[in-house]
Coordinates of C-alpha atoms and ligand atoms in Angstrom, one line a residue:
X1 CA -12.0 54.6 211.7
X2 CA -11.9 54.3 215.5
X3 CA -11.7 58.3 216.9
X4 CA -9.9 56.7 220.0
X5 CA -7.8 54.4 218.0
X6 CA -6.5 57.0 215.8
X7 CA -6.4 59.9 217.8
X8 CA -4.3 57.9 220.8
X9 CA -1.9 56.9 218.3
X10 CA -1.1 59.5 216.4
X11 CA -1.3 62.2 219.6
X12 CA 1.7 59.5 220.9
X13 CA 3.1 59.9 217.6
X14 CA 3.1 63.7 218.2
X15 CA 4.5 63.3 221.4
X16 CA 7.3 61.8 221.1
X17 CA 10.6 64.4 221.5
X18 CA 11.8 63.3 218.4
X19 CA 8.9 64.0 216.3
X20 CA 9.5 60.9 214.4
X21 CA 8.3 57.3 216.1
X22 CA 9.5 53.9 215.8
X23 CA 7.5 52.2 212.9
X24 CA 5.8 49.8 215.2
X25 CA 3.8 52.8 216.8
X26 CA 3.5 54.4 213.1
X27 CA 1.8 51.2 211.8
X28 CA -0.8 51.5 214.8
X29 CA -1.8 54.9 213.0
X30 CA -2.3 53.7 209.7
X31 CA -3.9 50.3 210.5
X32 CA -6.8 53.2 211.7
X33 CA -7.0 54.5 208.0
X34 CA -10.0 53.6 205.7
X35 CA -7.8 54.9 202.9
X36 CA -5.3 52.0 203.7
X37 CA -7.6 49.2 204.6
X38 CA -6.6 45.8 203.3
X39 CA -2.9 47.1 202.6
X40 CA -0.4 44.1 204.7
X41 CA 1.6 45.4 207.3
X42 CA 4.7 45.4 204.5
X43 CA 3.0 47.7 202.3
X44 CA 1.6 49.9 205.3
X45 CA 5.5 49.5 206.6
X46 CA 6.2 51.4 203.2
X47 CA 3.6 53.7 203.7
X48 CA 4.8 54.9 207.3
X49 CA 8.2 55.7 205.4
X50 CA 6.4 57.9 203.6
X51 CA 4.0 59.8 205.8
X52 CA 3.9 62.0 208.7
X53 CA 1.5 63.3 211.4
X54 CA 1.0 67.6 211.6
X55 CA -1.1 69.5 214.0
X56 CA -3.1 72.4 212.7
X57 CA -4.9 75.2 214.5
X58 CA -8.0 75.9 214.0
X59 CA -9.3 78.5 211.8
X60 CA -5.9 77.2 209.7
X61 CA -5.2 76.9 206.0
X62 CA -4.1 73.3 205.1
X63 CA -4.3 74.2 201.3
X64 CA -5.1 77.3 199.5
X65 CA -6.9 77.8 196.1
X66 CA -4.4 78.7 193.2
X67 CA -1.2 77.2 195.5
X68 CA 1.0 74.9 193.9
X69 CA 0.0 71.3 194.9
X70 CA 2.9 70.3 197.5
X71 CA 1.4 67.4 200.3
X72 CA -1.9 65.2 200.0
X73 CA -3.9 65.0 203.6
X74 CA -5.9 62.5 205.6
X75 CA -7.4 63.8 208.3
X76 CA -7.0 61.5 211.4
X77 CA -8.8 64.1 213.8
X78 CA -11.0 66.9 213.6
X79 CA -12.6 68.5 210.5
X80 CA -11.7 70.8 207.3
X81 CA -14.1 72.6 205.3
X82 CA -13.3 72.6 201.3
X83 CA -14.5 76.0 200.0
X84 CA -14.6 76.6 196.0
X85 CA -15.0 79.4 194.5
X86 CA -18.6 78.1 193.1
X87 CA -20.5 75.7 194.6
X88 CA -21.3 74.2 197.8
X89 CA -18.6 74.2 200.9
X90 CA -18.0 70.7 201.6
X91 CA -17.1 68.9 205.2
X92 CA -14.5 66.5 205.5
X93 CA -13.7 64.4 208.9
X94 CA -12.0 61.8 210.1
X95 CA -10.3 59.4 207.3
X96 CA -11.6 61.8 204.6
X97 CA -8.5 62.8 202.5
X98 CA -7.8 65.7 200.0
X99 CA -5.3 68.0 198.3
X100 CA -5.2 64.3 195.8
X101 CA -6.4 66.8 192.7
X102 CA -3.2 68.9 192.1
X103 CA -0.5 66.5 193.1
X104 CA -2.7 64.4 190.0
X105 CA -3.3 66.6 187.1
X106 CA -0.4 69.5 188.5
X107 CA -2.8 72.2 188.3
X108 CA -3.3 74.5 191.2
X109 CA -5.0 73.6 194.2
X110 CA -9.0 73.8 193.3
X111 CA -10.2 74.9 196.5
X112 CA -9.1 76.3 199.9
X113 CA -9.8 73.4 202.7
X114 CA -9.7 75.4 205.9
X115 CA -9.4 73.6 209.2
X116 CA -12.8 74.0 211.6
X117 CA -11.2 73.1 215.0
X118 CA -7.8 71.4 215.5
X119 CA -7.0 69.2 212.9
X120 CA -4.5 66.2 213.2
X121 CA -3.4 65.5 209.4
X122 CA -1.4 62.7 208.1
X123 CA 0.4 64.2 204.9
X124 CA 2.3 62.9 202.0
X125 CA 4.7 65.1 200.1
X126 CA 4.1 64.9 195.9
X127 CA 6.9 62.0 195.6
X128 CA 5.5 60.2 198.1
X129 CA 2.4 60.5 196.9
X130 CA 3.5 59.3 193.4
X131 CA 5.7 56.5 194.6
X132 CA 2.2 54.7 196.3
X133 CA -0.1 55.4 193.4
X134 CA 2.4 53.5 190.9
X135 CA 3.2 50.7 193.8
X136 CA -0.6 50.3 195.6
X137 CA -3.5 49.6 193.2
X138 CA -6.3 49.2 196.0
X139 CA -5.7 52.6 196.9
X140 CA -5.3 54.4 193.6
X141 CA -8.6 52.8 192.6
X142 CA -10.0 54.0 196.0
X143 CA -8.8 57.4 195.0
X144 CA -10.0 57.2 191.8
X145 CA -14.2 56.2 193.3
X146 CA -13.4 59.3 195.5
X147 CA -12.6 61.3 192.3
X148 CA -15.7 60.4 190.7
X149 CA -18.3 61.1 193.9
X150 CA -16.4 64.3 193.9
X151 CA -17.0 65.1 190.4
X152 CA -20.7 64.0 190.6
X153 CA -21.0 66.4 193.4
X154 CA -19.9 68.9 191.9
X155 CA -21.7 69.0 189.1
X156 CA -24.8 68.5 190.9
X157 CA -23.8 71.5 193.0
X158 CA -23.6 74.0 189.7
Ligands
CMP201 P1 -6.6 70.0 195.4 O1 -7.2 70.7 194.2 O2 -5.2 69.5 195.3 O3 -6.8 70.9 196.7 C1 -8.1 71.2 197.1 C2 -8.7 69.9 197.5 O4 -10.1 70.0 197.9 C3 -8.8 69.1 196.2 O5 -7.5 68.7 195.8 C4 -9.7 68.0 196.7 O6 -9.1 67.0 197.4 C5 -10.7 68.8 197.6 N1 -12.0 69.0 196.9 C6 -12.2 69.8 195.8 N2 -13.5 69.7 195.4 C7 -14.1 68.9 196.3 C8 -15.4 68.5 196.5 N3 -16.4 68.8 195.6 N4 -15.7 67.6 197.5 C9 -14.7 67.3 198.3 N5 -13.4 67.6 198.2 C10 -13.1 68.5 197.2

């Protein structure tokens, strides 16, 4: 993921005085995605419907252990720390994505993921969310490999 590419497009996303952007200049955003690579500008189209770009400060909560699962993130600038209750804190940056566990399973959140400077998040709200998984195969499986490292991890971690 370019940092330039993404972050220049989604900042103009941001700035627009609408808050919402045409979906030419949404497309530029997600082309930037790892998550959404080799999705055709019609499914990415279908994506943008779904998505939008949020600015968080740093030091800020973007999900909190125990919270009902609401959104799932993909951070297009900055980093979040994941912090469990046991085990190792965990890094994410740019194109990593999270909050995928409860929106899954409907459990609570399994880990607070706290942003470490600002954080420019593309999120997807739980129908969304549910809506891609049934309608994009590439990136369920790709959710599903992440859901296995992050297993592994974590029991190597105990
Ligand atoms: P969820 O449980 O919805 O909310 C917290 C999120 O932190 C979780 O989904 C995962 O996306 C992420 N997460 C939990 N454990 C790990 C881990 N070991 N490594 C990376 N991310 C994790």
């Amino acid at each position: 993921m370019s940092q330039l590419g993404a972050r220049s497009a989604a900042e103009a996303f941001l700035t627009t005085p609408a808050g919402r952007n045409s979906a030419h200049d949404w497309l530029g955003v997600l082309e930037e995605v790892p998550l959404f690579e080799g999705l055709t500008k019609r499914h990415l189209r279908r994506v943008a419907k779904l998505a939008r770009i949020r600015r968080f400060a740093p030091g800020s909560a973007l999900v909190r252990s125990g919270d009902a699962g609401k959104s799932f993130f993909i951070l297009l600038d900055g980093n979040a720390k994941v912090m469990r209750s046991s085990g190792r804190a965990r890094r994410l940056g740019m194109g990593d994505y999270f909050g995928e566990m409860a929106l899954l399973d409907g459990a609570p959140r399994s880990a607070d993921v706290v942003a470490e400077g600002e954080v420019l998040a593309l999120t997807i709200d739980r129908s969304g969310f549910t809506k891609l998984l049934g309608t994009e195969p590439t990136l369920a499986q790709a959710l599903l490999r992440t859901l296995a490292a992050r297993l592994r991890a974590a029991e190597t971690s105990i």
